[in-house]
């Protein structure tokens, strides 16, 4: 049975129950996907070519952009193909790759966002020792820890999820092979898998979130002790972009993965998945660049513009 199941394609039902919505989503998602790829690729390119961005904050931002590219590229092209035509199929191996990518990238991003929060904590609370504490070796180790932990989680959970007996069921009521959707089509008791998901979510989701909250607790306490309004504004501005990204990401991830697979509304699950695998990766580059003078300066430099002159004209 398992051998037979592993040789069959899956049907991703997606939004096939709403045919009028499919064309709207196709064109909307095509635009979002293009913006996500261009925006995150630009962040990576600027972080590599501009010496002013060879700092810990931008090293981690470059990692975040790479993760966002992995999120979108592992699911959206297949989704666009399925939205455009009547065929909604995905191969078994394609489904495995999507599941592995989603679990890996989700875990990596949770930990990476906590690392970025620690970086902002050091920048605001210990500015004189920032470069000493956040030295290149530590940054590499922290990033490697995030990547290895996320991949290890996926190596454990992906085979376990795909090994659940499906009794011939191969219609997935989703547009992507995501773990909650695959658990739903299983014909056996999945409580042990769901329990393991919840257990692993503690070190991968909740502990990083706690570290983020603690870091920002110290940051807020430090900022409130700054007497000048300009100093407080500068400190908050340093962290605001990251706080927005954390809020967008964690609000959807916790809702999706911190509850049993059969409890969440399937329609809600589709739109939430679409939000964090496409909308959030599209917004992240704009959230960071629109509020960051260094990134905007690097962009103007690449475009051959004199950014300092433009700033002077603006003032």
mmCIF file of C-alpha atoms in Angstrom:
data_model
loop_
_atom_site.group_PDB
_atom_site.id
_atom_site.type_symbol
_atom_site.label_atom_id
_atom_site.label_comp_id
_atom_site.label_asym_id
_atom_site.label_seq_id
_atom_site.Cartn_x
_atom_site.Cartn_y
_atom_site.Cartn_z
ATOM 1 C CA UNK A 1 0.000 0.000 0.000
ATOM 2 C CA UNK A 2 2.729 2.503 0.981
ATOM 3 C CA UNK A 3 4.693 1.793 -2.171
ATOM 4 C CA UNK A 4 1.579 2.322 -4.259
ATOM 5 C CA UNK A 5 0.699 5.527 -2.391
ATOM 6 C CA UNK A 6 4.199 6.925 -2.827
ATOM 7 C CA UNK A 7 3.978 6.467 -6.611
ATOM 8 C CA UNK A 8 0.756 8.467 -7.006
ATOM 9 C CA UNK A 9 0.397 12.131 -7.781
ATOM 10 C CA UNK A 10 -1.550 14.392 -5.456
ATOM 11 C CA UNK A 11 -4.405 16.680 -6.431
ATOM 12 C CA UNK A 12 -4.100 20.163 -4.923
ATOM 13 C CA UNK A 13 -7.695 21.363 -4.815
ATOM 14 C CA UNK A 14 -6.628 24.880 -3.869
ATOM 15 C CA UNK A 15 -9.393 27.346 -4.681
ATOM 16 C CA UNK A 16 -11.119 25.135 -7.299
ATOM 17 C CA UNK A 17 -14.418 25.503 -5.424
ATOM 18 C CA UNK A 18 -14.258 29.214 -6.301
ATOM 19 C CA UNK A 19 -13.470 29.307 -10.052
ATOM 20 C CA UNK A 20 -14.079 33.064 -10.357
ATOM 21 C CA UNK A 21 -11.585 33.684 -7.575
ATOM 22 C CA UNK A 22 -8.916 31.572 -9.288
ATOM 23 C CA UNK A 23 -8.244 34.045 -12.110
ATOM 24 C CA UNK A 24 -8.161 36.968 -9.690
ATOM 25 C CA UNK A 25 -5.677 35.091 -7.519
ATOM 26 C CA UNK A 26 -3.587 34.109 -10.545
ATOM 27 C CA UNK A 27 -2.957 37.685 -11.652
ATOM 28 C CA UNK A 28 -2.685 39.069 -8.107
ATOM 29 C CA UNK A 29 -0.263 36.361 -7.006
ATOM 30 C CA UNK A 30 1.815 36.749 -10.170
ATOM 31 C CA UNK A 31 2.359 40.409 -9.307
ATOM 32 C CA UNK A 32 3.128 39.620 -5.664
ATOM 33 C CA UNK A 33 5.522 36.824 -6.650
ATOM 34 C CA UNK A 34 7.390 39.112 -9.054
ATOM 35 C CA UNK A 35 7.681 41.791 -6.351
ATOM 36 C CA UNK A 36 8.801 39.224 -3.760
ATOM 37 C CA UNK A 37 11.538 37.843 -6.017
ATOM 38 C CA UNK A 38 12.738 41.274 -7.112
ATOM 39 C CA UNK A 39 12.593 42.801 -3.620
ATOM 40 C CA UNK A 40 14.391 40.002 -1.801
ATOM 41 C CA UNK A 41 16.935 39.517 -4.598
ATOM 42 C CA UNK A 42 17.681 43.241 -4.412
ATOM 43 C CA UNK A 43 18.273 43.046 -0.647
ATOM 44 C CA UNK A 44 20.700 40.135 -1.122
ATOM 45 C CA UNK A 45 22.491 41.882 -3.997
ATOM 46 C CA UNK A 46 22.887 45.174 -2.111
ATOM 47 C CA UNK A 47 24.067 43.382 1.040
ATOM 48 C CA UNK A 48 26.820 41.694 -0.973
ATOM 49 C CA UNK A 49 28.046 44.579 -3.143
ATOM 50 C CA UNK A 50 27.874 47.580 -0.784
ATOM 51 C CA UNK A 51 30.574 47.684 1.951
ATOM 52 C CA UNK A 52 28.338 49.867 4.140
ATOM 53 C CA UNK A 53 25.969 46.911 4.484
ATOM 54 C CA UNK A 54 28.682 44.478 5.601
ATOM 55 C CA UNK A 55 27.380 44.607 9.149
ATOM 56 C CA UNK A 56 25.597 42.048 11.355
ATOM 57 C CA UNK A 57 22.130 43.534 10.883
ATOM 58 C CA UNK A 58 22.347 43.292 7.096
ATOM 59 C CA UNK A 59 23.966 39.860 7.212
ATOM 60 C CA UNK A 60 20.880 38.563 9.040
ATOM 61 C CA UNK A 61 18.572 40.557 6.748
ATOM 62 C CA UNK A 62 20.265 38.888 3.773
ATOM 63 C CA UNK A 63 19.531 35.479 5.347
ATOM 64 C CA UNK A 64 15.889 36.504 5.883
ATOM 65 C CA UNK A 65 15.575 37.526 2.227
ATOM 66 C CA UNK A 66 17.026 34.178 1.125
ATOM 67 C CA UNK A 67 14.478 32.385 3.308
ATOM 68 C CA UNK A 68 11.642 34.431 1.827
ATOM 69 C CA UNK A 69 12.807 33.485 -1.674
ATOM 70 C CA UNK A 70 12.734 29.819 -0.624
ATOM 71 C CA UNK A 71 9.207 30.231 0.784
ATOM 72 C CA UNK A 72 7.758 31.751 -2.358
ATOM 73 C CA UNK A 73 9.672 29.735 -4.961
ATOM 74 C CA UNK A 74 8.843 26.386 -3.361
ATOM 75 C CA UNK A 75 5.096 26.907 -3.625
ATOM 76 C CA UNK A 76 3.912 29.852 -5.722
ATOM 77 C CA UNK A 77 5.039 28.700 -9.229
ATOM 78 C CA UNK A 78 3.174 25.399 -8.757
ATOM 79 C CA UNK A 79 0.179 27.309 -7.410
ATOM 80 C CA UNK A 80 0.136 29.616 -10.458
ATOM 81 C CA UNK A 81 0.223 26.607 -12.816
ATOM 82 C CA UNK A 82 -2.706 25.036 -10.976
ATOM 83 C CA UNK A 83 -4.678 28.280 -10.904
ATOM 84 C CA UNK A 84 -4.261 28.817 -14.650
ATOM 85 C CA UNK A 85 -5.394 25.430 -15.934
ATOM 86 C CA UNK A 86 -7.769 22.604 -15.074
ATOM 87 C CA UNK A 87 -4.923 20.311 -13.975
ATOM 88 C CA UNK A 88 -4.317 20.560 -10.216
ATOM 89 C CA UNK A 89 -1.766 17.788 -9.877
ATOM 90 C CA UNK A 90 1.598 17.710 -8.152
ATOM 91 C CA UNK A 91 3.942 14.733 -8.179
ATOM 92 C CA UNK A 92 4.636 12.803 -4.991
ATOM 93 C CA UNK A 93 8.251 14.009 -5.012
ATOM 94 C CA UNK A 94 7.118 17.595 -5.658
ATOM 95 C CA UNK A 95 4.835 17.344 -2.631
ATOM 96 C CA UNK A 96 7.701 15.991 -0.500
ATOM 97 C CA UNK A 97 9.932 18.889 -1.590
ATOM 98 C CA UNK A 98 7.249 21.460 -0.766
ATOM 99 C CA UNK A 99 6.646 19.951 2.665
ATOM 100 C CA UNK A 100 10.369 19.797 3.421
ATOM 101 C CA UNK A 101 10.888 23.395 2.275
ATOM 102 C CA UNK A 102 7.968 24.747 4.305
ATOM 103 C CA UNK A 103 8.976 22.987 7.503
ATOM 104 C CA UNK A 104 12.649 23.933 7.096
ATOM 105 C CA UNK A 105 12.130 27.572 6.238
ATOM 106 C CA UNK A 106 9.465 28.079 8.908
ATOM 107 C CA UNK A 107 11.741 26.752 11.650
ATOM 108 C CA UNK A 108 14.770 28.668 10.373
ATOM 109 C CA UNK A 109 12.844 31.934 10.214
ATOM 110 C CA UNK A 110 11.504 31.599 13.772
ATOM 111 C CA UNK A 111 15.033 31.251 15.138
ATOM 112 C CA UNK A 112 16.527 33.836 12.778
ATOM 113 C CA UNK A 113 14.006 36.468 13.897
ATOM 114 C CA UNK A 114 15.041 35.872 17.523
ATOM 115 C CA UNK A 115 18.700 36.249 16.494
ATOM 116 C CA UNK A 116 17.827 39.541 14.776
ATOM 117 C CA UNK A 117 16.045 40.676 17.953
ATOM 118 C CA UNK A 118 19.207 39.916 19.956
ATOM 119 C CA UNK A 119 21.214 41.930 17.424
ATOM 120 C CA UNK A 120 18.886 44.915 17.935
ATOM 121 C CA UNK A 121 19.121 44.452 21.723
ATOM 122 C CA UNK A 122 22.914 44.715 21.580
ATOM 123 C CA UNK A 123 22.728 47.701 19.198
ATOM 124 C CA UNK A 124 20.393 49.674 21.483
ATOM 125 C CA UNK A 125 21.402 48.511 24.962
ATOM 126 C CA UNK A 126 25.154 48.034 24.448
ATOM 127 C CA UNK A 127 26.035 50.333 21.538
ATOM 128 C CA UNK A 128 29.682 50.889 22.569
ATOM 129 C CA UNK A 129 30.338 47.132 22.568
ATOM 130 C CA UNK A 130 28.208 46.278 19.530
ATOM 131 C CA UNK A 131 30.971 45.346 17.081
ATOM 132 C CA UNK A 132 32.888 43.508 19.797
ATOM 133 C CA UNK A 133 29.902 41.370 20.779
ATOM 134 C CA UNK A 134 28.428 40.848 17.300
ATOM 135 C CA UNK A 135 31.686 39.808 15.676
ATOM 136 C CA UNK A 136 31.575 37.929 12.315
ATOM 137 C CA UNK A 137 32.259 34.504 13.847
ATOM 138 C CA UNK A 138 29.314 34.826 16.244
ATOM 139 C CA UNK A 139 27.023 35.993 13.429
ATOM 140 C CA UNK A 140 27.989 32.975 11.318
ATOM 141 C CA UNK A 141 27.417 30.605 14.239
ATOM 142 C CA UNK A 142 23.997 32.095 15.034
ATOM 143 C CA UNK A 143 22.903 31.913 11.402
ATOM 144 C CA UNK A 144 24.220 28.345 11.084
ATOM 145 C CA UNK A 145 22.349 27.359 14.252
ATOM 146 C CA UNK A 146 19.096 28.713 12.784
ATOM 147 C CA UNK A 147 19.565 26.914 9.462
ATOM 148 C CA UNK A 148 20.654 23.589 10.968
ATOM 149 C CA UNK A 149 17.835 23.552 13.544
ATOM 150 C CA UNK A 150 15.158 24.267 10.941
ATOM 151 C CA UNK A 151 16.500 21.644 8.546
ATOM 152 C CA UNK A 152 16.828 19.063 11.347
ATOM 153 C CA UNK A 153 13.186 19.666 12.314
ATOM 154 C CA UNK A 154 12.130 19.114 8.709
ATOM 155 C CA UNK A 155 14.260 15.966 8.374
ATOM 156 C CA UNK A 156 12.343 14.549 11.351
ATOM 157 C CA UNK A 157 8.816 15.729 10.555
ATOM 158 C CA UNK A 158 8.646 15.418 6.750
ATOM 159 C CA UNK A 159 9.096 11.611 6.541
ATOM 160 C CA UNK A 160 6.843 11.138 9.572
ATOM 161 C CA UNK A 161 4.059 13.173 7.954
ATOM 162 C CA UNK A 162 4.386 11.509 4.550
ATOM 163 C CA UNK A 163 4.435 8.036 6.136
ATOM 164 C CA UNK A 164 0.905 8.452 7.522
ATOM 165 C CA UNK A 165 -1.445 6.000 5.780
ATOM 166 C CA UNK A 166 -3.835 7.752 3.416
ATOM 167 C CA UNK A 167 -5.917 4.766 2.250
ATOM 168 C CA UNK A 168 -5.911 5.992 -1.339
ATOM 169 C CA UNK A 169 -6.811 9.596 -0.484
ATOM 170 C CA UNK A 170 -4.757 11.924 -2.657
ATOM 171 C CA UNK A 171 -6.936 15.058 -2.891
ATOM 172 C CA UNK A 172 -5.349 17.735 -0.696
ATOM 173 C CA UNK A 173 -7.712 20.589 0.137
ATOM 174 C CA UNK A 174 -4.976 23.205 -0.164
ATOM 175 C CA UNK A 175 -2.809 24.868 -2.804
ATOM 176 C CA UNK A 176 0.427 23.580 -1.264
ATOM 177 C CA UNK A 177 1.622 20.382 0.424
ATOM 178 C CA UNK A 178 1.638 21.776 3.934
ATOM 179 C CA UNK A 179 1.727 19.561 7.011
ATOM 180 C CA UNK A 180 -1.770 20.337 8.447
ATOM 181 C CA UNK A 181 -3.327 19.681 5.018
ATOM 182 C CA UNK A 182 -1.513 16.347 4.598
ATOM 183 C CA UNK A 183 -2.449 15.269 8.127
ATOM 184 C CA UNK A 184 -6.125 15.871 7.283
ATOM 185 C CA UNK A 185 -6.169 13.278 4.470
ATOM 186 C CA UNK A 186 -4.694 10.561 6.684
ATOM 187 C CA UNK A 187 -6.999 7.672 7.545
ATOM 188 C CA UNK A 188 -5.230 6.725 10.797
ATOM 189 C CA UNK A 189 -4.980 8.244 14.257
ATOM 190 C CA UNK A 190 -2.651 11.251 13.905
ATOM 191 C CA UNK A 191 -2.585 12.355 17.535
ATOM 192 C CA UNK A 192 1.003 11.175 18.010
ATOM 193 C CA UNK A 193 2.174 13.282 15.048
ATOM 194 C CA UNK A 194 0.181 16.318 16.186
ATOM 195 C CA UNK A 195 1.568 15.896 19.704
ATOM 196 C CA UNK A 196 5.113 15.810 18.332
ATOM 197 C CA UNK A 197 4.404 18.932 16.268
ATOM 198 C CA UNK A 198 3.230 20.757 19.370
ATOM 199 C CA UNK A 199 6.222 19.493 21.376
ATOM 200 C CA UNK A 200 8.745 20.617 18.728
ATOM 201 C CA UNK A 201 6.972 23.963 18.409
ATOM 202 C CA UNK A 202 8.103 24.812 21.949
ATOM 203 C CA UNK A 203 11.857 25.071 21.177
ATOM 204 C CA UNK A 204 11.381 26.178 17.565
ATOM 205 C CA UNK A 205 8.481 28.629 17.870
ATOM 206 C CA UNK A 206 7.767 29.564 21.484
ATOM 207 C CA UNK A 207 11.327 29.784 22.874
ATOM 208 C CA UNK A 208 12.480 32.129 20.052
ATOM 209 C CA UNK A 209 9.303 34.178 20.546
ATOM 210 C CA UNK A 210 10.053 34.442 24.287
ATOM 211 C CA UNK A 211 13.598 35.562 23.476
ATOM 212 C CA UNK A 212 12.219 38.212 21.121
ATOM 213 C CA UNK A 213 9.845 39.522 23.798
ATOM 214 C CA UNK A 214 12.614 39.599 26.421
ATOM 215 C CA UNK A 215 14.964 41.413 24.014
ATOM 216 C CA UNK A 216 12.355 44.038 23.234
ATOM 217 C CA UNK A 217 11.489 44.359 26.905
ATOM 218 C CA UNK A 218 15.089 45.405 27.584
ATOM 219 C CA UNK A 219 15.090 47.622 24.489
ATOM 220 C CA UNK A 220 11.935 49.462 25.585
ATOM 221 C CA UNK A 221 13.297 49.924 29.107
ATOM 222 C CA UNK A 222 16.540 51.346 27.679
ATOM 223 C CA UNK A 223 14.739 53.638 25.236
ATOM 224 C CA UNK A 224 12.494 55.044 27.962
ATOM 225 C CA UNK A 225 15.605 56.082 29.892
ATOM 226 C CA UNK A 226 16.816 58.186 26.955
ATOM 227 C CA UNK A 227 16.058 61.798 27.769
ATOM 228 C CA UNK A 228 16.055 63.339 24.300
ATOM 229 C CA UNK A 229 13.046 62.787 22.050
ATOM 230 C CA UNK A 230 15.342 62.519 19.027
ATOM 231 C CA UNK A 231 17.336 59.755 20.719
ATOM 232 C CA UNK A 232 14.187 57.798 21.587
ATOM 233 C CA UNK A 233 12.874 58.170 18.054
ATOM 234 C CA UNK A 234 16.153 56.948 16.573
ATOM 235 C CA UNK A 235 16.251 53.913 18.883
ATOM 236 C CA UNK A 236 12.657 52.938 18.158
ATOM 237 C CA UNK A 237 13.205 53.494 14.433
ATOM 238 C CA UNK A 238 16.126 51.064 14.603
ATOM 239 C CA UNK A 239 13.816 48.278 15.809
ATOM 240 C CA UNK A 240 10.429 49.118 14.323
ATOM 241 C CA UNK A 241 10.935 47.303 11.008
ATOM 242 C CA UNK A 242 11.914 44.089 12.756
ATOM 243 C CA UNK A 243 8.960 44.365 15.146
ATOM 244 C CA UNK A 244 6.550 44.650 12.203
ATOM 245 C CA UNK A 245 8.063 41.606 10.471
ATOM 246 C CA UNK A 246 7.933 39.553 13.698
ATOM 247 C CA UNK A 247 4.268 40.463 14.231
ATOM 248 C CA UNK A 248 3.274 39.486 10.682
ATOM 249 C CA UNK A 249 5.165 36.198 10.743
ATOM 250 C CA UNK A 250 4.404 34.901 14.224
ATOM 251 C CA UNK A 251 0.715 35.759 14.215
ATOM 252 C CA UNK A 252 0.111 33.415 11.255
ATOM 253 C CA UNK A 253 2.609 30.676 12.198
ATOM 254 C CA UNK A 254 1.262 30.264 15.754
ATOM 255 C CA UNK A 255 -2.313 30.079 14.493
ATOM 256 C CA UNK A 256 -1.404 27.439 11.896
ATOM 257 C CA UNK A 257 0.943 25.162 13.838
ATOM 258 C CA UNK A 258 0.058 25.468 17.522
ATOM 259 C CA UNK A 259 -3.275 23.687 17.157
ATOM 260 C CA UNK A 260 -4.298 20.224 15.891
ATOM 261 C CA UNK A 261 -4.515 19.786 12.141
ATOM 262 C CA UNK A 262 -8.225 19.012 12.128
ATOM 263 C CA UNK A 263 -9.303 22.018 14.184
ATOM 264 C CA UNK A 264 -8.269 24.971 12.018
ATOM 265 C CA UNK A 265 -10.733 26.163 9.387
ATOM 266 C CA UNK A 266 -9.495 24.924 6.005
ATOM 267 C CA UNK A 267 -10.436 28.132 4.184
ATOM 268 C CA UNK A 268 -8.709 30.204 6.850
ATOM 269 C CA UNK A 269 -5.691 27.930 6.552
ATOM 270 C CA UNK A 270 -5.407 28.522 2.802
ATOM 271 C CA UNK A 271 -5.511 32.302 3.078
ATOM 272 C CA UNK A 272 -3.176 32.372 6.083
ATOM 273 C CA UNK A 273 -0.686 30.175 4.230
ATOM 274 C CA UNK A 274 -0.955 32.457 1.216
ATOM 275 C CA UNK A 275 -0.307 35.402 3.512
ATOM 276 C CA UNK A 276 2.889 34.097 5.085
ATOM 277 C CA UNK A 277 4.323 32.370 2.005
ATOM 278 C CA UNK A 278 3.676 35.254 -0.420
ATOM 279 C CA UNK A 279 2.371 38.489 1.103
ATOM 280 C CA UNK A 280 4.851 38.641 4.016
ATOM 281 C CA UNK A 281 7.912 37.856 1.826
ATOM 282 C CA UNK A 282 6.732 40.586 -0.551
ATOM 283 C CA UNK A 283 6.295 43.148 2.223
ATOM 284 C CA UNK A 284 9.530 42.396 4.121
ATOM 285 C CA UNK A 285 11.946 44.098 1.678
ATOM 286 C CA UNK A 286 9.731 47.187 1.535
ATOM 287 C CA UNK A 287 9.350 47.295 5.327
ATOM 288 C CA UNK A 288 13.134 47.294 5.720
ATOM 289 C CA UNK A 289 14.110 49.511 2.779
ATOM 290 C CA UNK A 290 11.486 52.224 3.202
ATOM 291 C CA UNK A 291 12.650 52.903 6.772
ATOM 292 C CA UNK A 292 16.379 52.295 6.310
ATOM 293 C CA UNK A 293 18.726 55.014 5.052
ATOM 294 C CA UNK A 294 21.649 52.610 4.563
ATOM 295 C CA UNK A 295 19.702 50.311 2.232
ATOM 296 C CA UNK A 296 18.199 53.243 0.326
ATOM 297 C CA UNK A 297 21.672 54.789 0.047
ATOM 298 C CA UNK A 298 23.086 51.533 -1.327
ATOM 299 C CA UNK A 299 20.257 51.367 -3.848
ATOM 300 C CA UNK A 300 20.841 54.918 -5.057
ATOM 301 C CA UNK A 301 24.565 54.169 -5.332
ATOM 302 C CA UNK A 302 23.914 51.131 -7.537
ATOM 303 C CA UNK A 303 21.557 53.233 -9.673
ATOM 304 C CA UNK A 304 24.283 55.856 -10.064
ATOM 305 C CA UNK A 305 22.448 58.552 -8.107
ATOM 306 C CA UNK A 306 24.081 60.869 -5.580
ATOM 307 C CA UNK A 307 21.951 60.022 -2.541
ATOM 308 C CA UNK A 308 23.568 62.675 -0.340
ATOM 309 C CA UNK A 309 22.580 65.344 -2.858
ATOM 310 C CA UNK A 310 19.037 64.011 -2.954
ATOM 311 C CA UNK A 311 18.871 64.116 0.837
ATOM 312 C CA UNK A 312 20.062 67.718 0.827
ATOM 313 C CA UNK A 313 17.398 68.653 -1.730
ATOM 314 C CA UNK A 314 14.789 66.833 0.359
ATOM 315 C CA UNK A 315 15.707 68.827 3.448
#
